[in-house]
PDB file of C-alpha atoms in Angstrom:
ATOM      1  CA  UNK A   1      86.100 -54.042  11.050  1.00 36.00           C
ATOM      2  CA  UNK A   2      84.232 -50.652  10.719  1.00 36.00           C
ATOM      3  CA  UNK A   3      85.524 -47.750   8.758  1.00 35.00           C
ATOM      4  CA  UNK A   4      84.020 -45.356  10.974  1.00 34.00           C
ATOM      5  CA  UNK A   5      87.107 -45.431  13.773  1.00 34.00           C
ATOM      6  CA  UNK A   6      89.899 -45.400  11.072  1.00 29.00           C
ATOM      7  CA  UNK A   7      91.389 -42.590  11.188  1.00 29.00           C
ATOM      8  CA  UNK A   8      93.218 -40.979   7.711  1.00 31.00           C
ATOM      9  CA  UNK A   9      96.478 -43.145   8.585  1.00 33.00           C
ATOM     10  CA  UNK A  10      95.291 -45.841   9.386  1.00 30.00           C
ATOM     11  CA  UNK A  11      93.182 -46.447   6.284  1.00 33.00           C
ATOM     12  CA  UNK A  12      96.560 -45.813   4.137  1.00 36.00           C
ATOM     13  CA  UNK A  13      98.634 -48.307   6.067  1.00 34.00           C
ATOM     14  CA  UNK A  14      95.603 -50.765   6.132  1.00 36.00           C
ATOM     15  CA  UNK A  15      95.537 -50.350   2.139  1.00 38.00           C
ATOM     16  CA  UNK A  16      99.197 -50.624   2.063  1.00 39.00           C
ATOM     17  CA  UNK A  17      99.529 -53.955   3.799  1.00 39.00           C
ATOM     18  CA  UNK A  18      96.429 -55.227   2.317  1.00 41.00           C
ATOM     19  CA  UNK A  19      97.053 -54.580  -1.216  1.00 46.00           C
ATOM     20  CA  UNK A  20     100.558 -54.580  -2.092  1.00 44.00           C
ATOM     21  CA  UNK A  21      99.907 -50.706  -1.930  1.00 47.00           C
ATOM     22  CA  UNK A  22     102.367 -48.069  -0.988  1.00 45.00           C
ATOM     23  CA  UNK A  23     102.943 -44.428  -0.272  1.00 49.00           C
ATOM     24  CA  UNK A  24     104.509 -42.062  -3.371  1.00 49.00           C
ATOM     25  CA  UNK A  25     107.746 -41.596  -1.364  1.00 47.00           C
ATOM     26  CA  UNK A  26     109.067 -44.463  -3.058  1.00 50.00           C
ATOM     27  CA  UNK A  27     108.156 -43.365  -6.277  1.00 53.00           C
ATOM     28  CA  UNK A  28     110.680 -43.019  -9.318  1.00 54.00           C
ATOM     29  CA  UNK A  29     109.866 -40.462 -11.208  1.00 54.00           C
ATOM     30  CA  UNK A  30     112.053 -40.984 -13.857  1.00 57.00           C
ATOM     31  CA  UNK A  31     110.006 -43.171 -15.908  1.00 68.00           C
ATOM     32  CA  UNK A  32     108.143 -41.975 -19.172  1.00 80.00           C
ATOM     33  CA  UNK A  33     104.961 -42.099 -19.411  1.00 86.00           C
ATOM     34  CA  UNK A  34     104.093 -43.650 -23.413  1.00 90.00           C
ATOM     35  CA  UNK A  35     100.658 -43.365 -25.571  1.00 91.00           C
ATOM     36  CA  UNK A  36      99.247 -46.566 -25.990  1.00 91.00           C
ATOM     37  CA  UNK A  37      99.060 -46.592 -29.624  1.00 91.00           C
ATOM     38  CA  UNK A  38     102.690 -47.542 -28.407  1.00 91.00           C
ATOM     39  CA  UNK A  39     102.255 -50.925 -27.176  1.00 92.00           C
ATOM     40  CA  UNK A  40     101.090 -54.280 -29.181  1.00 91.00           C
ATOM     41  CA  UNK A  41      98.646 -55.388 -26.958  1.00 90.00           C
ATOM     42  CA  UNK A  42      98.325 -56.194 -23.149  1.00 91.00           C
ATOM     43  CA  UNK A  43      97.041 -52.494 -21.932  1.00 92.00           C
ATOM     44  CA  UNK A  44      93.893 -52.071 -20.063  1.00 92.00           C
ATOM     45  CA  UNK A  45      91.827 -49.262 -19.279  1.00 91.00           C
ATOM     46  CA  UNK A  46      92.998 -49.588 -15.923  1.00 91.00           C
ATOM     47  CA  UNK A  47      96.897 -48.656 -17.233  1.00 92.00           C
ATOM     48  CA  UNK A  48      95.914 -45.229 -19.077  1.00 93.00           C
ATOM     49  CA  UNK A  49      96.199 -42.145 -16.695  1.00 93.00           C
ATOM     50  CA  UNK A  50      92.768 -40.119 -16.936  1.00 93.00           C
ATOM     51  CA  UNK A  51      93.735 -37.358 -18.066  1.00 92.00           C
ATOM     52  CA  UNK A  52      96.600 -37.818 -20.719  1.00 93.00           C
ATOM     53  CA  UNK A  53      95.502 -41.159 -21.809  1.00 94.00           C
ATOM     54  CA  UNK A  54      99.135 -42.302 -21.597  1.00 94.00           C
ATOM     55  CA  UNK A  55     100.296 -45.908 -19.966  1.00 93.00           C
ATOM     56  CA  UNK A  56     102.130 -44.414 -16.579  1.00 88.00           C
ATOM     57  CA  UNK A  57     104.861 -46.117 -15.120  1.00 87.00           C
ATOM     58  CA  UNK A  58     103.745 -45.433 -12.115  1.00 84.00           C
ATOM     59  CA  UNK A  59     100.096 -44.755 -11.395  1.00 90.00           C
ATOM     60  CA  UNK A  60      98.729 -43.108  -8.552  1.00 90.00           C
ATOM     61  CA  UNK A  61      95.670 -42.648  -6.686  1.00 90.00           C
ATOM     62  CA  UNK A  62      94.324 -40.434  -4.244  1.00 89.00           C
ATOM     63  CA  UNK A  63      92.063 -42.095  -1.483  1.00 87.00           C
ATOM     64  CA  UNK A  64      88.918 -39.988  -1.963  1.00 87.00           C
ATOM     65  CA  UNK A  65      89.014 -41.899  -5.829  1.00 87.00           C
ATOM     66  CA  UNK A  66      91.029 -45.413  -5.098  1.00 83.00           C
ATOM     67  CA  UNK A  67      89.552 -47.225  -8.185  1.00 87.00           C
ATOM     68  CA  UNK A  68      91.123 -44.345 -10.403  1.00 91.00           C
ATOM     69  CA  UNK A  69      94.784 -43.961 -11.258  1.00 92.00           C
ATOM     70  CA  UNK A  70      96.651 -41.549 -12.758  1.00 91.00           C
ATOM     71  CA  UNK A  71     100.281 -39.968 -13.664  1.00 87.00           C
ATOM     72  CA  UNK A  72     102.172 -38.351 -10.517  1.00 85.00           C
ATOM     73  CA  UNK A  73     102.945 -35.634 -13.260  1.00 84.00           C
ATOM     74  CA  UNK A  74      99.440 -35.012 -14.749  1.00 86.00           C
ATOM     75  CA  UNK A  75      98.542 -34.380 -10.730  1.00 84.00           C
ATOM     76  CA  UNK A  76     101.020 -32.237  -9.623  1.00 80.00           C
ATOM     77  CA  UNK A  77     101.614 -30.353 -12.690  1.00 78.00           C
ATOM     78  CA  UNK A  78     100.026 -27.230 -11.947  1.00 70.00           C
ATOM     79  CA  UNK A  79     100.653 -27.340  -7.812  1.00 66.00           C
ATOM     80  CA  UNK A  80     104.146 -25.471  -7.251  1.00 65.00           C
ATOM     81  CA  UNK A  81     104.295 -24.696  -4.127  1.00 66.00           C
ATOM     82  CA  UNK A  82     101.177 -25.465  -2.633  1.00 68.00           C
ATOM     83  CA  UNK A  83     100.511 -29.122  -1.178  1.00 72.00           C
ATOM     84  CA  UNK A  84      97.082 -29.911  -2.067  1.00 81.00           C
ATOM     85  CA  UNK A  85      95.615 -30.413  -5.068  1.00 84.00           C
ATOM     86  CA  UNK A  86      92.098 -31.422  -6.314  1.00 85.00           C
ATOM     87  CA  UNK A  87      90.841 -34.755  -6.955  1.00 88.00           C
ATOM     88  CA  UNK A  88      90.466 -34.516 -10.980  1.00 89.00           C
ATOM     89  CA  UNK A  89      87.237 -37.011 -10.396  1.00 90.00           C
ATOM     90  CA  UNK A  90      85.426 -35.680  -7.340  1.00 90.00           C
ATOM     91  CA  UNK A  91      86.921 -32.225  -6.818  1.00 89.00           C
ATOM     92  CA  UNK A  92      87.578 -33.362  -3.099  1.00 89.00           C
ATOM     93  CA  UNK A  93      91.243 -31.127  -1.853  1.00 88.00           C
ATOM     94  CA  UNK A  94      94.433 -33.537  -0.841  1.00 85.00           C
ATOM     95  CA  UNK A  95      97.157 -33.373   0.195  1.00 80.00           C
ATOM     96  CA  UNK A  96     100.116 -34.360  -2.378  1.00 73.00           C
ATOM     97  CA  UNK A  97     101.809 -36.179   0.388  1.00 75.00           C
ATOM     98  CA  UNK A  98      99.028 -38.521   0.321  1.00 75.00           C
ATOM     99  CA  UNK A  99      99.392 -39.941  -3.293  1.00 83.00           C
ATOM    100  CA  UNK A 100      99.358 -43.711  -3.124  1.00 86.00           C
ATOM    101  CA  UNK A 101     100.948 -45.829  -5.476  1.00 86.00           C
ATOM    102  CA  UNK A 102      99.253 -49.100  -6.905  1.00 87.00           C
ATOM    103  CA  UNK A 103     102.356 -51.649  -7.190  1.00 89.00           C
ATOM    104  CA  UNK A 104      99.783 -54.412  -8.526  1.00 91.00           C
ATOM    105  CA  UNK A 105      99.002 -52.164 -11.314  1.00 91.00           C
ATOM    106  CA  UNK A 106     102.434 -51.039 -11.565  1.00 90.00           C
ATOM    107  CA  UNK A 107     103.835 -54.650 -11.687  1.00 92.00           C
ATOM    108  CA  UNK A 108     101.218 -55.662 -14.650  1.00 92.00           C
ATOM    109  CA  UNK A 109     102.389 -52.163 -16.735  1.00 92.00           C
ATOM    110  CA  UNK A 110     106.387 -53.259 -16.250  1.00 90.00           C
ATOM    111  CA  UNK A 111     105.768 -56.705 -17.006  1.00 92.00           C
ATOM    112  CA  UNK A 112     104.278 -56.093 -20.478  1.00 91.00           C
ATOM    113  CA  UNK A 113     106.854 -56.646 -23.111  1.00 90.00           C
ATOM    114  CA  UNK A 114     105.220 -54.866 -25.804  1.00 91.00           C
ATOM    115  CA  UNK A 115     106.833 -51.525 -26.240  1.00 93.00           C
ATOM    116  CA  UNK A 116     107.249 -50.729 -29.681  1.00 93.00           C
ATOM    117  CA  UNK A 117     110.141 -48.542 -30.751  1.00 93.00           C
ATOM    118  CA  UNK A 118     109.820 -45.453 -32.096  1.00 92.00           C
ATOM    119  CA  UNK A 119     112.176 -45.230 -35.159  1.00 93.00           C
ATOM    120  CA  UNK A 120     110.351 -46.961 -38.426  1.00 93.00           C
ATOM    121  CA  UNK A 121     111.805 -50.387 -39.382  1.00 94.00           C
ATOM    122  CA  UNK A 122     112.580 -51.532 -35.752  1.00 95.00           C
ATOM    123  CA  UNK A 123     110.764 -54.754 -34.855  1.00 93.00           C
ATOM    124  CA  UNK A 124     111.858 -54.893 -30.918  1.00 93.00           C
ATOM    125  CA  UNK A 125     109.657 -55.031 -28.247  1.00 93.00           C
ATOM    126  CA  UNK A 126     110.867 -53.584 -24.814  1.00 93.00           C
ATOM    127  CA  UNK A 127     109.275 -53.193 -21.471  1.00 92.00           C
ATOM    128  CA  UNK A 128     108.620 -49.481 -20.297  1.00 90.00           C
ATOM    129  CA  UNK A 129     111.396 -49.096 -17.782  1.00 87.00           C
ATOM    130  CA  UNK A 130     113.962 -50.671 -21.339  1.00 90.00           C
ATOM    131  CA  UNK A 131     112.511 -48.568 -24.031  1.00 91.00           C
ATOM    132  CA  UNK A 132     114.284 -45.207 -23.341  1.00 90.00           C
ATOM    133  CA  UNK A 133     117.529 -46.939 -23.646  1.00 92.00           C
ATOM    134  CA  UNK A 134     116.951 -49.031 -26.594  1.00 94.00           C
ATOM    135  CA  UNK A 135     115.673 -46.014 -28.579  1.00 93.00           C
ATOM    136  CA  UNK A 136     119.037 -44.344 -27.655  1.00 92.00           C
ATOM    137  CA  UNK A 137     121.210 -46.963 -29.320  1.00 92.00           C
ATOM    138  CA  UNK A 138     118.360 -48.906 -32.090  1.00 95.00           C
ATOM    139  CA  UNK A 139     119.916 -49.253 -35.388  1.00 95.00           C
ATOM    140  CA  UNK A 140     117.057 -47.664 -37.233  1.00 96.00           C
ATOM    141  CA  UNK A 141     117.397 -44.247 -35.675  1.00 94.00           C
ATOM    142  CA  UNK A 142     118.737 -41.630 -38.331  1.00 93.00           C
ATOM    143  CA  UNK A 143     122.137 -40.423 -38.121  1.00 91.00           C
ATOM    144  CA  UNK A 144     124.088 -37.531 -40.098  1.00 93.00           C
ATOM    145  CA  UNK A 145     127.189 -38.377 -41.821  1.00 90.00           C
ATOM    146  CA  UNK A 146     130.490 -37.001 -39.973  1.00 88.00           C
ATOM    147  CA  UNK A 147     132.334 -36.181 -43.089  1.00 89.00           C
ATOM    148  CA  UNK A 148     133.084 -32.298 -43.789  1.00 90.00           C
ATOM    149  CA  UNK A 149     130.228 -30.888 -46.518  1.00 91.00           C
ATOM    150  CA  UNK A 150     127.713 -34.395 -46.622  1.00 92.00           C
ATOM    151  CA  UNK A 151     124.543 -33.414 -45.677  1.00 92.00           C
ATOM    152  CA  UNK A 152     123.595 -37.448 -45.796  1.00 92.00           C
ATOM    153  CA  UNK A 153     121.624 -38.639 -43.095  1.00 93.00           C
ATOM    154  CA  UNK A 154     121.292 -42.440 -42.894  1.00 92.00           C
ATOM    155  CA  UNK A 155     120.231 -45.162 -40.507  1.00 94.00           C
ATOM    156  CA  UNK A 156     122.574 -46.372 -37.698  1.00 92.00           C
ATOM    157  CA  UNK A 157     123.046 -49.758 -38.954  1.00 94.00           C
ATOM    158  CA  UNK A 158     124.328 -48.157 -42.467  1.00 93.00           C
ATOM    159  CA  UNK A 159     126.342 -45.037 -40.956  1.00 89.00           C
ATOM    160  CA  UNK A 160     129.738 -46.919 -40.658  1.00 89.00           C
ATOM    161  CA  UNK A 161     129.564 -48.352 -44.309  1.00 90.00           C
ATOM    162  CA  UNK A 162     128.073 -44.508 -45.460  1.00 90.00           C
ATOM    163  CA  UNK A 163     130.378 -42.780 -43.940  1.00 86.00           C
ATOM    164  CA  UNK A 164     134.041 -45.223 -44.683  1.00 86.00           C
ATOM    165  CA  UNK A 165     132.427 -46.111 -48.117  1.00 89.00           C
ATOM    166  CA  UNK A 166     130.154 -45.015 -49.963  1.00 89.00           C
ATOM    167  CA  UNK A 167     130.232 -41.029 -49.047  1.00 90.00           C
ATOM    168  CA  UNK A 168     131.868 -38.883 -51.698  1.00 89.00           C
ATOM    169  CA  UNK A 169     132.809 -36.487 -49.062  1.00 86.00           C
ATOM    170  CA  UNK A 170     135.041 -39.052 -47.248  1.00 83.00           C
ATOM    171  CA  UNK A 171     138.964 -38.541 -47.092  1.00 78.00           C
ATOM    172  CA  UNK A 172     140.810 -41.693 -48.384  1.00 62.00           C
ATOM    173  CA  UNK A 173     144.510 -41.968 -47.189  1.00 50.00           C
ATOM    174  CA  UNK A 174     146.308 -39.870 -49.968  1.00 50.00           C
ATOM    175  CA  UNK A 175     144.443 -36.690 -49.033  1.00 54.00           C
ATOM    176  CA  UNK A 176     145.055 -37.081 -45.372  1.00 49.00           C
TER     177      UNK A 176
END
């Protein structure tokens, strides 16, 4: 088939059915984008945004540049109102309606299970789209003390015994 009758729509809905490819208006932005220094092992080149270096949950492409992905963020960061933006590669205008997501690519990123967590002494591994949670709730994150005048801060997994315990600021039953 020659490229030279496709027209601009027809090339994306070509790629789209031909590589498990689709347009941006599915994309959820919500995920977080993490450094890889982050995950155990597992990332490629391929993963990292160019131009934060960060693993993207969801990496986009513009068609000019197919073969290079990037964050949805990093691209339309500095666009506000205006709908094009510049290829970061080849400097060619786009339109930010025309952002293609890679789902292969996007697939192989959620399927790695080697998130590491961010508070020191936590040994699980989570996928990108668990992470956020599990850093909300890990044992290991610090925690102040809720009794009136300690200035303790301790790790989840100790805060109950710390605070019921072992605090000198706690009331017992008498002074209650």
């Amino acid at each position: 088939m020659s490229t030279r009758g496709l027209s601009r729509s027809s090339h994306v809905s070509n790629l789209s059915s031909s590589n498990n490819i689709s347009l941006v208006g599915s994309l959820d932005l919500s995920g977080v984008a993490l450094p890889r220094a982050r995950f155990t092992n597992g990332v490629t080149q391929q993963m990292q945004c160019l131009i934060c270096q960060n693993v993207t949950p969801d990496p986009v492409y513009l068609l000019c540049c197919f073969n290079k992905f990037y964050c949805y963020k990093c691209l339309t960061k500095d666009q506000g109102e205006c709908p094009t933006i510049l290829c970061p590669s080849c400097s060619v205008p786009a339109n930010s309606k025309t952002l293609t997501r890679n789902d292969n690519l996007r697939n192989s990123i959620y399927a790695l299970k080697t998130v590491v967590c961010e508070h020191a002494g936590c040994a699980a591994l989570n996928t990108i789209d668990t992470i956020q949670d599990h850093v909300e709730c890990c044992i290991y994150q610090l925690s102040p003390c809720e009794n009136v005048g300690c200035n303790v801060t301790c790790l989840l997994k100790d805060w109950v015994w710390h605070c019921e315990v072992k605090c000198d600021k706690r009331q017992t039953r008498r002074q209650r």
